[in-house]
Amino acid sequence: KGFAKKASIALLRFAFETLKLKTVYLEVFADNHKAVKLYETLGFEKKHEKLFNNTKKIYVMEITGEIND
């Protein structure tokens, strides 16, 4: 338990500290409530929504420069 959070934090640290990225984006199915909550906890914000195969809602999320760990 907690593997997704630890892995996400490690990936974001690598993205910001090693690769020097300013922003990281992701897409997640809107009905994947656990993932959406995890990403929001880490500091991601929902930027917009779109449809996958014209049927399933996806959130596009972003985080800029700082991780909430």
N, CA, C and O atoms as a printed pandas DataFrame, in Angstrom:
     atom_number atom_name residue_name chain_id  residue_number  x_coord  y_coord  z_coord
0              1         N          LYS        A               1    0.842   -1.190    0.000
1              2        CA          LYS        A               1    0.000    0.000    0.000
2              3         C          LYS        A               1    0.882    1.246    0.000
3              4         O          LYS        A               1    1.939    1.271    0.631
4              5         N          GLY        A               2    0.440    2.268   -0.707
5              6        CA          GLY        A               2    1.210    3.498   -0.770
6              7         C          GLY        A               2    2.231    3.521   -1.895
7              8         O          GLY        A               2    2.954    4.503   -2.069
8              9         N          PHE        A               3    2.289    2.430   -2.662
9             10        CA          PHE        A               3    3.284    2.350   -3.735
10            11         C          PHE        A               3    3.059    3.420   -4.794
11            12         O          PHE        A               3    4.022    4.018   -5.274
12            13         N          ALA        A               4    1.810    3.675   -5.166
13            14        CA          ALA        A               4    1.520    4.671   -6.212
14            15         C          ALA        A               4    1.984    6.057   -5.804
15            16         O          ALA        A               4    2.531    6.799   -6.619
16            17         N          LYS        A               5    1.765    6.406   -4.543
17            18        CA          LYS        A               5    2.192    7.730   -4.073
18            19         C          LYS        A               5    3.718    7.839   -4.080
19            20         O          LYS        A               5    4.274    8.830   -4.554
20            21         N          LYS        A               6    4.383    6.823   -3.558
21            22        CA          LYS        A               6    5.855    6.843   -3.518
22            23         C          LYS        A               6    6.441    6.894   -4.924
23            24         O          LYS        A               6    7.385    7.641   -5.179
24            25         N          ALA        A               7    5.890    6.113   -5.822
25            26        CA          ALA        A               7    6.377    6.095   -7.202
26            27         C          ALA        A               7    6.125    7.440   -7.886
27            28         O          ALA        A               7    6.977    7.932   -8.626
28            29         N          SER        A               8    4.961    8.028   -7.638
29            30        CA          SER        A               8    4.638    9.324   -8.238
30            31         C          SER        A               8    5.571   10.417   -7.729
31            32         O          SER        A               8    6.031   11.256   -8.503
32            33         N          ILE        A               9    5.846   10.406   -6.438
33            34        CA          ILE        A               9    6.759   11.395   -5.861
34            35         C          ILE        A               9    8.155   11.242   -6.461
35            36         O          ILE        A               9    8.789   12.235   -6.816
36            37         N          ALA        A              10    8.635   10.004   -6.575
37            38        CA          ALA        A              10    9.961    9.763   -7.156
38            39         C          ALA        A              10   10.015   10.254   -8.596
39            40         O          ALA        A              10   10.990   10.882   -9.008
40            41         N          LEU        A              11    8.973    9.967   -9.356
41            42        CA          LEU        A              11    8.924   10.400  -10.748
42            43         C          LEU        A              11    8.885   11.925  -10.858
43            44         O          LEU        A              11    9.572   12.504  -11.699
44            45         N          LEU        A              12    8.092   12.568  -10.020
45            46        CA          LEU        A              12    8.008   14.033  -10.063
46            47         C          LEU        A              12    9.314   14.683   -9.624
47            48         O          LEU        A              12    9.731   15.682  -10.210
48            49         N          ARG        A              13    9.957   14.141   -8.616
49            50        CA          ARG        A              13   11.271   14.675   -8.208
50            51         C          ARG        A              13   12.268   14.577   -9.364
51            52         O          ARG        A              13   13.006   15.523   -9.640
52            53         N          PHE        A              14   12.280   13.434  -10.029
53            54        CA          PHE        A              14   13.159   13.268  -11.179
54            55         C          PHE        A              14   12.828   14.284  -12.264
55            56         O          PHE        A              14   13.725   14.896  -12.844
56            57         N          ALA        A              15   11.548   14.460  -12.535
57            58        CA          ALA        A              15   11.123   15.400  -13.579
58            59         C          ALA        A              15   11.548   16.830  -13.247
59            60         O          ALA        A              15   12.062   17.538  -14.113
60            61         N          PHE        A              16   11.341   17.254  -12.018
61            62        CA          PHE        A              16   11.640   18.642  -11.644
62            63         C          PHE        A              16   13.114   18.872  -11.316
63            64         O          PHE        A              16   13.685   19.885  -11.722
64            65         N          GLU        A              17   13.725   17.959  -10.598
65            66        CA          GLU        A              17   15.098   18.182  -10.127
66            67         C          GLU        A              17   16.161   17.755  -11.138
67            68         O          GLU        A              17   17.162   18.452  -11.306
68            69         N          THR        A              18   15.963   16.640  -11.802
69            70        CA          THR        A              18   16.964   16.134  -12.730
70            71         C          THR        A              18   16.739   16.663  -14.143
71            72         O          THR        A              18   17.657   17.175  -14.783
72            73         N          LEU        A              19   15.509   16.532  -14.613
73            74        CA          LEU        A              19   15.206   16.976  -15.977
74            75         C          LEU        A              19   14.927   18.475  -16.070
75            76         O          LEU        A              19   14.883   19.044  -17.161
76            77         N          LYS        A              20   14.739   19.103  -14.909
77            78        CA          LYS        A              20   14.484   20.556  -14.840
78            79         C          LYS        A              20   13.211   20.970  -15.582
79            80         O          LYS        A              20   13.137   22.063  -16.143
80            81         N          LEU        A              21   12.213   20.084  -15.578
81            82        CA          LEU        A              21   10.939   20.434  -16.181
82            83         C          LEU        A              21   10.236   21.472  -15.323
83            84         O          LEU        A              21   10.388   21.481  -14.101
84            85         N          LYS        A              22    9.482   22.329  -15.947
85            86        CA          LYS        A              22    8.726   23.352  -15.226
86            87         C          LYS        A              22    7.323   22.862  -14.882
87            88         O          LYS        A              22    6.769   23.229  -13.846
88            89         N          THR        A              23    6.753   22.035  -15.749
89            90        CA          THR        A              23    5.383   21.560  -15.591
90            91         C          THR        A              23    5.295   20.102  -16.036
91            92         O          THR        A              23    5.931   19.698  -17.010
92            93         N          VAL        A              24    4.501   19.321  -15.311
93            94        CA          VAL        A              24    4.212   17.939  -15.685
94            95         C          VAL        A              24    2.702   17.833  -15.862
95            96         O          VAL        A              24    1.932   18.298  -15.022
96            97         N          TYR        A              25    2.296   17.222  -16.951
97            98        CA          TYR        A              25    0.886   17.018  -17.263
98            99         C          TYR        A              25    0.565   15.529  -17.197
99           100         O          TYR        A              25    1.431   14.680  -17.405
100          101         N          LEU        A              26   -0.686   15.235  -16.906
101          102        CA          LEU        A              26   -1.145   13.847  -16.984
102          103         C          LEU        A              26   -2.604   13.837  -17.398
103          104         O          LEU        A              26   -3.308   14.843  -17.309
104          105         N          GLU        A              27   -3.035   12.672  -17.853
105          106        CA          GLU        A              27   -4.440   12.440  -18.167
106          107         C          GLU        A              27   -4.893   11.241  -17.352
107          108         O          GLU        A              27   -4.181   10.244  -17.241
108          109         N          VAL        A              28   -6.079   11.350  -16.788
109          110        CA          VAL        A              28   -6.619   10.286  -15.955
110          111         C          VAL        A              28   -8.122   10.178  -16.219
111          112         O          VAL        A              28   -8.805   11.187  -16.393
112          113         N          PHE        A              29   -8.624    8.944  -16.246
113          114        CA          PHE        A              29  -10.061    8.769  -16.401
114          115         C          PHE        A              29  -10.771    9.388  -15.203
115          116         O          PHE        A              29  -10.376    9.161  -14.059
116          117         N          ALA        A              30  -11.804   10.159  -15.460
117          118        CA          ALA        A              30  -12.521   10.877  -14.409
118          119         C          ALA        A              30  -13.143    9.944  -13.379
119          120         O          ALA        A              30  -13.311   10.326  -12.221
120          121         N          ASP        A              31  -13.489    8.723  -13.787
121          122        CA          ASP        A              31  -14.106    7.798  -12.836
122          123         C          ASP        A              31  -13.082    7.001  -12.015
123          124         O          ASP        A              31  -13.460    6.133  -11.229
124          125         N          ASN        A              32  -11.801    7.291  -12.196
125          126        CA          ASN        A              32  -10.751    6.669  -11.389
126          127         C          ASN        A              32  -10.518    7.572  -10.174
127          128         O          ASN        A              32   -9.516    8.282  -10.092
128          129         N          HIS        A              33  -11.456    7.528   -9.246
129          130        CA          HIS        A              33  -11.481    8.472   -8.133
130          131         C          HIS        A              33  -10.248    8.392   -7.236
131          132         O          HIS        A              33   -9.768    9.416   -6.749
132          133         N          LYS        A              34   -9.736    7.193   -7.016
133          134        CA          LYS        A              34   -8.536    7.060   -6.169
134          135         C          LYS        A              34   -7.340    7.756   -6.808
135          136         O          LYS        A              34   -6.579    8.437   -6.121
136          137         N          ALA        A              35   -7.171    7.591   -8.106
137          138        CA          ALA        A              35   -6.047    8.230   -8.798
138          139         C          ALA        A              35   -6.203    9.745   -8.802
139          140         O          ALA        A              35   -5.242   10.474   -8.556
140          141         N          VAL        A              36   -7.413   10.217   -9.082
141          142        CA          VAL        A              36   -7.652   11.667   -9.092
142          143         C          VAL        A              36   -7.327   12.247   -7.724
143          144         O          VAL        A              36   -6.677   13.289   -7.635
144          145         N          LYS        A              37   -7.766   11.591   -6.661
145          146        CA          LYS        A              37   -7.497   12.074   -5.295
146          147         C          LYS        A              37   -5.994   12.080   -5.017
147          148         O          LYS        A              37   -5.473   13.034   -4.439
148          149         N          LEU        A              38   -5.301   11.022   -5.425
149          150        CA          LEU        A              38   -3.848   10.970   -5.234
150          151         C          LEU        A              38   -3.174   12.136   -5.931
151          152         O          LEU        A              38   -2.356   12.831   -5.328
152          153         N          TYR        A              39   -3.508   12.358   -7.190
153          154        CA          TYR        A              39   -2.868   13.432   -7.947
154          155         C          TYR        A              39   -3.169   14.795   -7.337
155          156         O          TYR        A              39   -2.287   15.652   -7.276
156          157         N          GLU        A              40   -4.394   15.006   -6.888
157          158        CA          GLU        A              40   -4.721   16.281   -6.238
158          159         C          GLU        A              40   -3.937   16.442   -4.940
159          160         O          GLU        A              40   -3.488   17.543   -4.620
160          161         N          THR        A              41   -3.771   15.353   -4.190
161          162        CA          THR        A              41   -2.988   15.383   -2.951
162          163         C          THR        A              41   -1.539   15.773   -3.234
163          164         O          THR        A              41   -0.920   16.481   -2.440
164          165         N          LEU        A              42   -0.998   15.314   -4.362
165          166        CA          LEU        A              42    0.381   15.635   -4.726
166          167         C          LEU        A              42    0.535   17.076   -5.216
167          168         O          LEU        A              42    1.651   17.591   -5.275
168          169         N          GLY        A              43   -0.567   17.724   -5.564
169          170        CA          GLY        A              43   -0.503   19.111   -6.025
170          171         C          GLY        A              43   -0.957   19.335   -7.447
171          172         O          GLY        A              43   -0.909   20.462   -7.939
172          173         N          PHE        A              44   -1.402   18.276   -8.126
173          174        CA          PHE        A              44   -1.923   18.436   -9.480
174          175         C          PHE        A              44   -3.249   19.176   -9.432
175          176         O          PHE        A              44   -4.012   19.043   -8.475
176          177         N          GLU        A              45   -3.516   19.955  -10.466
177          178        CA          GLU        A              45   -4.786   20.654  -10.608
178          179         C          GLU        A              45   -5.440   20.245  -11.920
179          180         O          GLU        A              45   -4.765   20.053  -12.932
180          181         N          LYS        A              46   -6.763   20.116  -11.889
181          182        CA          LYS        A              46   -7.507   19.819  -13.118
182          183         C          LYS        A              46   -7.490   21.064  -13.995
183          184         O          LYS        A              46   -7.825   22.156  -13.537
184          185         N          LYS        A              47   -7.102   20.899  -15.249
185          186        CA          LYS        A              47   -7.046   22.024  -16.172
186          187         C          LYS        A              47   -8.194   22.003  -17.163
187          188         O          LYS        A              47   -8.767   23.049  -17.468
188          189         N          HIS        A              48   -8.535   20.838  -17.665
189          190        CA          HIS        A              48   -9.708   20.714  -18.516
190          191         C          HIS        A              48  -10.102   19.241  -18.651
191          192         O          HIS        A              48   -9.414   18.341  -18.169
192          193         N          GLU        A              49  -11.218   19.036  -19.316
193          194        CA          GLU        A              49  -11.740   17.690  -19.535
194          195         C          GLU        A              49  -11.822   17.427  -21.030
195          196         O          GLU        A              49  -11.954   18.349  -21.836
196          197         N          LYS        A              50  -11.739   16.144  -21.382
197          198        CA          LYS        A              50  -11.953   15.745  -22.768
198          199         C          LYS        A              50  -12.542   14.353  -22.772
199          200         O          LYS        A              50  -12.636   13.709  -21.727
200          201         N          LEU        A              51  -12.934   13.891  -23.932
201          202        CA          LEU        A              51  -13.535   12.570  -24.051
202          203         C          LEU        A              51  -12.571   11.597  -24.719
203          204         O          LEU        A              51  -11.871   11.943  -25.671
204          205         N          PHE        A              52  -12.550   10.384  -24.202
205          206        CA          PHE        A              52  -11.790    9.283  -24.775
206          207         C          PHE        A              52  -12.766    8.448  -25.587
207          208         O          PHE        A              52  -13.771    7.975  -25.056
208          209         N          ASN        A              53  -12.478    8.263  -26.866
209          210        CA          ASN        A              53  -13.378    7.526  -27.771
210          211         C          ASN        A              53  -14.796    8.079  -27.757
211          212         O          ASN        A              53  -15.765    7.340  -27.935
212          213         N          ASN        A              54  -14.907    9.374  -27.547
213          214        CA          ASN        A              54  -16.199   10.073  -27.517
214          215         C          ASN        A              54  -17.173    9.531  -26.476
215          216         O          ASN        A              54  -18.377    9.763  -26.582
216          217         N          THR        A              55  -16.671    8.813  -25.470
217          218        CA          THR        A              55  -17.575    8.231  -24.483
218          219         C          THR        A              55  -17.132    8.415  -23.036
219          220         O          THR        A              55  -17.971    8.610  -22.156
220          221         N          LYS        A              56  -15.842    8.358  -22.778
221          222        CA          LYS        A              56  -15.360    8.326  -21.397
222          223         C          LYS        A              56  -14.619    9.621  -21.066
223          224         O          LYS        A              56  -13.696   10.020  -21.777
224          225         N          LYS        A              57  -15.037   10.273  -19.972
225          226        CA          LYS        A              57  -14.442   11.556  -19.591
226          227         C          LYS        A              57  -13.038   11.368  -19.012
227          228         O          LYS        A              57  -12.793   10.472  -18.204
228          229         N          ILE        A              58  -12.130   12.234  -19.447
229          230        CA          ILE        A              58  -10.749   12.262  -18.971
230          231         C          ILE        A              58  -10.460   13.648  -18.425
231          232         O          ILE        A              58  -10.861   14.653  -19.012
232          233         N          TYR        A              59   -9.753   13.696  -17.285
233          234        CA          TYR        A              59   -9.247   14.964  -16.777
234          235         C          TYR        A              59   -7.808   15.136  -17.256
235          236         O          TYR        A              59   -7.009   14.200  -17.207
236          237         N          VAL        A              60   -7.491   16.334  -17.716
237          238        CA          VAL        A              60   -6.110   16.710  -17.981
238          239         C          VAL        A              60   -5.674   17.517  -16.764
239          240         O          VAL        A              60   -6.296   18.520  -16.413
240          241         N          MET        A              61   -4.593   17.065  -16.123
241          242        CA          MET        A              61   -4.129   17.700  -14.891
242          243         C          MET        A              61   -2.689   18.150  -15.057
243          244         O          MET        A              61   -1.950   17.619  -15.886
244          245         N          GLU        A              62   -2.294   19.144  -14.252
245          246        CA          GLU        A              62   -0.904   19.609  -14.300
246          247         C          GLU        A              62   -0.415   19.962  -12.906
247          248         O          GLU        A              62   -1.191   20.282  -12.005
248          249         N          ILE        A              63    0.902   19.892  -12.765
249          250        CA          ILE        A              63    1.575   20.334  -11.554
250          251         C          ILE        A              63    2.767   21.166  -12.004
251          252         O          ILE        A              63    3.453   20.827  -12.968
252          253         N          THR        A              64    2.996   22.239  -11.303
253          254        CA          THR        A              64    4.081   23.142  -11.691
254          255         C          THR        A              64    5.068   23.289  -10.549
255          256         O          THR        A              64    4.802   23.982   -9.567
256          257         N          GLY        A              65    6.197   22.636  -10.683
257          258        CA          GLY        A              65    7.377   22.877   -9.882
258          259         C          GLY        A              65    7.453   22.438   -8.454
259          260         O          GLY        A              65    8.562   22.360   -7.927
260          261         N          GLU        A              66    6.370   22.144   -7.781
261          262        CA          GLU        A              66    6.486   21.776   -6.374
262          263         C          GLU        A              66    5.524   20.642   -6.032
263          264         O          GLU        A              66    4.344   20.676   -6.380
264          265         N          ILE        A              67    6.061   19.640   -5.345
265          266        CA          ILE        A              67    5.292   18.459   -4.989
266          267         C          ILE        A              67    4.822   18.581   -3.539
267          268         O          ILE        A              67    5.587   18.989   -2.665
268          269         N          ASN        A              68    3.584   18.233   -3.294
269          270        CA          ASN        A              68    3.072   18.140   -1.927
270          271         C          ASN        A              68    3.318   16.710   -1.451
271          272         O          ASN        A              68    2.515   15.819   -1.724
272          273         N          ASP        A              69    4.410   16.491   -0.750
273          274        CA          ASP        A              69    4.655   15.126   -0.250
274          275         C          ASP        A              69    4.686   15.161    1.251
275          276         O          ASP        A              69    4.878   14.125    1.889
